[in-house]
């Protein structure tokens, strides 16, 4: 919210121009009543039709000026609203991409939600600027107009309006709460029905139609109830505003007779006062009530959601410079929360250039945690992960990102040329470097098939198979100068032969290679193997582990029960 | 011209008595609203005469009270009617979609938008129709009231209003192009954000978040330009709309002015004329309601389409002690004339390259989906587990017991058997962790899905590639645990792994929706084409 307001304040000039045009828009409200009154008073009622028509034409001319003002207001709205939307989108995207919690990545529906909320903020801001501004200008203009024509009655008019607005302001918090509840109920209904309808197969498989229906129906009914609750609050608000708007009219006509009789008020003044109230003030008041209850609430909810989607990150930036390219892990322990079982316990490990480590173990045991710890994305709970003698998460980011490269299982490809995708981490790489890297990881046929480095890729590597996408991600890291390469199941969609080729290519780079293994054949190629099984981690060479670890033997046996040999897959 | 959804809309309105209340309330409030300008005129005339008449003021107060109270009641009634109708439609639609079962003729995203969006639109039908009727009545009433004041006023109004209304309408279309351009660029930004979000780990590890932010935001200037275009077009529309009411007002006021001069009308009547002109113009503002009504009918049509879809016939499966038999079974393009007999207690593996019809066969033989032709004799107690299970239920524990009344201990036992207990106790709140907060990897979700199958203690267990994301040691553990937890059950496994096929008693080899061969893995292994299924034909 503070961000939102400060962004709006940043466009003060635009807002001021908007207000300037609003003055023009307010002119009919200011003169309208008086002109109608004069037209009758000095024109038609005085038997001078020409004067009456002329006064009415003046009224029409002012209306045209007002409409012109309104036109300018809308045309200028873009200059305030669009930059505000730009700033908002920039901040949300930055927040999402800098999100420190890399455990739960937002999915397609979350991105769609972000888009929707940004649009709500845009529309609602425009709505508030149009409505609230119009209310302000119109009411003030009309009240001034009223004061100049029927000054004696001004307090009868102002007091009820002020009282209604005060009461309305007092009602706002509870109105806001109900509106928020209704929005939440709406979202929960969409979530519940979305979960069940995308999982119809599983509902059928579980024979759980009754439970699924119950879950969804519960949210549907709660949502209906929340809507009616909001309606009660809205109804009360409308009543307060309507009474506040109509009371001045009644007071006016009730108190006017003695003043008219004594000559203090002319016919035209009474007429003008009523026109001011019914044609300008009342519509503006109703507009205010409508805007606050719906638009402002939608705005608040959307801003809150956007803030949740993109939390502001205040990460400290490390400044340590590593002395060399070696990793030293001592007694490293890590768990997702203090209550949960740690996924890694008491791991000690040294890695030097030339080392090729394979990490194997059952799925879900936290092998990817190793990757996050080594890249400094997360600090360990206990123990230390030192890179060149410095805690890796405290190493200066520029140094760290150049020295350590991670290729995760989920590939990042974006819309652009193949070249742009391949030079993501090494913008300085030449075409020869790129083609060489592509050849090394065995992606040359793929590159040729795509049509070379200038070929365009669609969103998310659209049209490529998962394996092909992984090959491009691998070539992208191969071309960098990173001394430490971590493959986190980065070859999971390649066939065994292609996987072997990739691992050998990276091993020949003479840096540190860590392979978080998808297939156990990766362990055969490594000179050291780390077995993670939830307990104390085991470390050693393949032969050593075969002799000493029952779990490791079991892993190998399960891999290929029919052959009992260390062949990766049955060959023809 | 009736549309398929009209019948549905009719029954939506008919099932509730509240629309009649709303109509009654609207009738009273509209009458009050129509009398109000005349009463105001009377009150002003009274004020100008310089004498206070209590009855005139009381009449004005009563009419205003009726209108204000009517509005307040109307807001609540309208919300209540729409909310009830929407909820009723949503419940009916959800129930129907659940009855249609799997595979659903409606894509999941489409079905969700019908439940959330279309039901909301269709639910507002009564309120939309009544508000249209009320506007029409008060517009007609205003013209009559103008005519009662002076027929010339009504004539001037009737000539000027339609002309003005036409001006507004022709410019409604202008915005469409701008909106389209805006939506396209906005979609491009979303697609770019989705790309980056999928590669969040790469971005974080390489420290290139700022650079990638710029990449995502590249189309932003175009978005701002399209947005500015939208505002400019809207400005043109507002300009016309802003002229509309004053133009009619000036016309009517001029006519009224001459009326005053010639003594036909009082000064207060000028006010009344102004009020009735504004009230009569209400129908121009309500033009959009006609579009809303069309949208409502279209939405009702989409709901009716689902409700009118006949449920596929599924023969009620009888207990068969685990024997499964398929006779001449065909399903769309997926399966053709499949004959199969799986004896009780058999461990059968279904293999074949992707697109061979493995999942369809798995769905058919457990009675999960219906067949187009042929006959399936299967068991009524079938447990299913999938490659990508949709885990439903409020908490992770409940997702295992989904559709059953299993207690905590049974849930735990099933999780232990599926080798996922160790993972679940490491979650922030253990088994009580809400589904939305449970960060499960593909392999973990698969094992929770397995636990969900195990807890039902089925006669037949169908695993549709349900261990594909598990590494081999975990898969072997799960396999062993399944044998211990559910001894002697028929087990059908869709798999890509030779080691799994090798363990099976019977391998069913599918190719292009037909059974290419059956036998043991060793027997089939001699066939080059069979080996190609596993090695990808290298």
PDB file of N, CA, C and O in Angstrom, chain A residues 43-66:
ATOM      1  N   UNK A  43     -36.040  35.180 -17.386  1.00  0.00           N
ATOM      2  CA  UNK A  43     -36.459  34.899 -18.755  1.00  0.00           C
ATOM      3  C   UNK A  43     -37.926  34.558 -18.844  1.00  0.00           C
ATOM      4  O   UNK A  43     -38.781  35.436 -18.912  1.00  0.00           O
ATOM      5  N   UNK A  44     -38.218  33.243 -18.742  1.00  0.00           N
ATOM      6  CA  UNK A  44     -39.569  32.754 -18.996  1.00  0.00           C
ATOM      7  C   UNK A  44     -40.607  33.335 -18.038  1.00  0.00           C
ATOM      8  O   UNK A  44     -41.656  33.818 -18.467  1.00  0.00           O
ATOM      9  N   UNK A  45     -40.268  33.317 -16.706  1.00  0.00           N
ATOM     10  CA  UNK A  45     -41.240  33.805 -15.730  1.00  0.00           C
ATOM     11  C   UNK A  45     -41.452  35.316 -15.884  1.00  0.00           C
ATOM     12  O   UNK A  45     -42.519  35.847 -15.601  1.00  0.00           O
ATOM     13  N   UNK A  46     -40.409  36.026 -16.371  1.00  0.00           N
ATOM     14  CA  UNK A  46     -40.522  37.466 -16.548  1.00  0.00           C
ATOM     15  C   UNK A  46     -41.084  37.825 -17.916  1.00  0.00           C
ATOM     16  O   UNK A  46     -41.103  38.993 -18.299  1.00  0.00           O
ATOM     17  N   UNK A  47     -41.488  36.785 -18.699  1.00  0.00           N
ATOM     18  CA  UNK A  47     -42.104  37.027 -19.991  1.00  0.00           C
ATOM     19  C   UNK A  47     -41.113  37.407 -21.073  1.00  0.00           C
ATOM     20  O   UNK A  47     -41.472  38.005 -22.069  1.00  0.00           O
ATOM     21  N   UNK A  48     -39.852  37.044 -20.868  1.00  0.00           N
ATOM     22  CA  UNK A  48     -38.847  37.353 -21.873  1.00  0.00           C
ATOM     23  C   UNK A  48     -38.241  36.048 -22.378  1.00  0.00           C
ATOM     24  O   UNK A  48     -37.215  35.584 -21.864  1.00  0.00           O
ATOM     25  N   UNK A  49     -38.893  35.362 -23.343  1.00  0.00           N
ATOM     26  CA  UNK A  49     -38.438  34.029 -23.784  1.00  0.00           C
ATOM     27  C   UNK A  49     -37.039  34.070 -24.364  1.00  0.00           C
ATOM     28  O   UNK A  49     -36.257  33.133 -24.181  1.00  0.00           O
ATOM     29  N   UNK A  50     -36.659  35.145 -25.037  1.00  0.00           N
ATOM     30  CA  UNK A  50     -35.344  35.218 -25.654  1.00  0.00           C
ATOM     31  C   UNK A  50     -34.264  35.129 -24.591  1.00  0.00           C
ATOM     32  O   UNK A  50     -33.310  34.321 -24.694  1.00  0.00           O
ATOM     33  N   UNK A  51     -34.425  35.914 -23.497  1.00  0.00           N
ATOM     34  CA  UNK A  51     -33.454  35.850 -22.399  1.00  0.00           C
ATOM     35  C   UNK A  51     -33.409  34.448 -21.818  1.00  0.00           C
ATOM     36  O   UNK A  51     -32.330  33.887 -21.560  1.00  0.00           O
ATOM     37  N   UNK A  52     -34.592  33.821 -21.617  1.00  0.00           N
ATOM     38  CA  UNK A  52     -34.647  32.456 -21.063  1.00  0.00           C
ATOM     39  C   UNK A  52     -33.865  31.494 -21.924  1.00  0.00           C
ATOM     40  O   UNK A  52     -33.023  30.730 -21.423  1.00  0.00           O
ATOM     41  N   UNK A  53     -34.120  31.541 -23.237  1.00  0.00           N
ATOM     42  CA  UNK A  53     -33.432  30.613 -24.135  1.00  0.00           C
ATOM     43  C   UNK A  53     -31.935  30.884 -24.120  1.00  0.00           C
ATOM     44  O   UNK A  53     -31.118  29.953 -24.086  1.00  0.00           O
ATOM     45  N   UNK A  54     -31.560  32.170 -24.083  1.00  0.00           N
ATOM     46  CA  UNK A  54     -30.133  32.495 -24.069  1.00  0.00           C
ATOM     47  C   UNK A  54     -29.453  31.966 -22.813  1.00  0.00           C
ATOM     48  O   UNK A  54     -28.358  31.415 -22.867  1.00  0.00           O
ATOM     49  N   UNK A  55     -30.119  32.145 -21.656  1.00  0.00           N
ATOM     50  CA  UNK A  55     -29.557  31.610 -20.407  1.00  0.00           C
ATOM     51  C   UNK A  55     -29.413  30.097 -20.493  1.00  0.00           C
ATOM     52  O   UNK A  55     -28.409  29.527 -20.057  1.00  0.00           O
ATOM     53  N   UNK A  56     -30.397  29.438 -21.083  1.00  0.00           N
ATOM     54  CA  UNK A  56     -30.312  27.991 -21.213  1.00  0.00           C
ATOM     55  C   UNK A  56     -29.196  27.593 -22.173  1.00  0.00           C
ATOM     56  O   UNK A  56     -28.503  26.587 -21.979  1.00  0.00           O
ATOM     57  N   UNK A  57     -29.001  28.408 -23.226  1.00  0.00           N
ATOM     58  CA  UNK A  57     -27.904  28.117 -24.154  1.00  0.00           C
ATOM     59  C   UNK A  57     -26.560  28.274 -23.450  1.00  0.00           C
ATOM     60  O   UNK A  57     -25.614  27.513 -23.704  1.00  0.00           O
ATOM     61  N   UNK A  58     -26.493  29.265 -22.537  1.00  0.00           N
ATOM     62  CA  UNK A  58     -25.272  29.412 -21.733  1.00  0.00           C
ATOM     63  C   UNK A  58     -25.050  28.148 -20.901  1.00  0.00           C
ATOM     64  O   UNK A  58     -23.929  27.637 -20.787  1.00  0.00           O
ATOM     65  N   UNK A  59     -26.133  27.631 -20.347  1.00  0.00           N
ATOM     66  CA  UNK A  59     -26.077  26.369 -19.582  1.00  0.00           C
ATOM     67  C   UNK A  59     -25.540  25.247 -20.472  1.00  0.00           C
ATOM     68  O   UNK A  59     -24.661  24.469 -20.074  1.00  0.00           O
ATOM     69  N   UNK A  60     -26.038  25.199 -21.731  1.00  0.00           N
ATOM     70  CA  UNK A  60     -25.593  24.157 -22.665  1.00  0.00           C
ATOM     71  C   UNK A  60     -24.112  24.321 -22.970  1.00  0.00           C
ATOM     72  O   UNK A  60     -23.351  23.352 -23.005  1.00  0.00           O
ATOM     73  N   UNK A  61     -23.675  25.578 -23.172  1.00  0.00           N
ATOM     74  CA  UNK A  61     -22.268  25.827 -23.493  1.00  0.00           C
ATOM     75  C   UNK A  61     -21.374  25.363 -22.349  1.00  0.00           C
ATOM     76  O   UNK A  61     -20.320  24.764 -22.562  1.00  0.00           O
ATOM     77  N   UNK A  62     -21.825  25.640 -21.124  1.00  0.00           N
ATOM     78  CA  UNK A  62     -21.037  25.201 -19.971  1.00  0.00           C
ATOM     79  C   UNK A  62     -20.969  23.679 -19.908  1.00  0.00           C
ATOM     80  O   UNK A  62     -19.932  23.104 -19.565  1.00  0.00           O
ATOM     81  N   UNK A  63     -22.088  23.039 -20.270  1.00  0.00           N
ATOM     82  CA  UNK A  63     -22.104  21.572 -20.267  1.00  0.00           C
ATOM     83  C   UNK A  63     -21.087  21.046 -21.256  1.00  0.00           C
ATOM     84  O   UNK A  63     -20.382  20.052 -20.986  1.00  0.00           O
ATOM     85  N   UNK A  64     -20.991  21.702 -22.418  1.00  0.00           N
ATOM     86  CA  UNK A  64     -20.002  21.288 -23.419  1.00  0.00           C
ATOM     87  C   UNK A  64     -18.598  21.448 -22.841  1.00  0.00           C
ATOM     88  O   UNK A  64     -17.756  20.564 -22.960  1.00  0.00           O
ATOM     89  N   UNK A  65     -18.355  22.585 -22.176  1.00  0.00           N
ATOM     90  CA  UNK A  65     -17.043  22.802 -21.561  1.00  0.00           C
ATOM     91  C   UNK A  65     -16.747  21.716 -20.530  1.00  0.00           C
ATOM     92  O   UNK A  65     -15.639  21.180 -20.461  1.00  0.00           O
ATOM     93  N   UNK A  66     -17.763  21.371 -19.754  1.00  0.00           N
ATOM     94  CA  UNK A  66     -17.591  20.324 -18.745  1.00  0.00           C
ATOM     95  C   UNK A  66     -17.245  18.997 -19.384  1.00  0.00           C
ATOM     96  O   UNK A  66     -16.342  18.271 -18.936  1.00  0.00           O
TER      97      UNK A  66
END
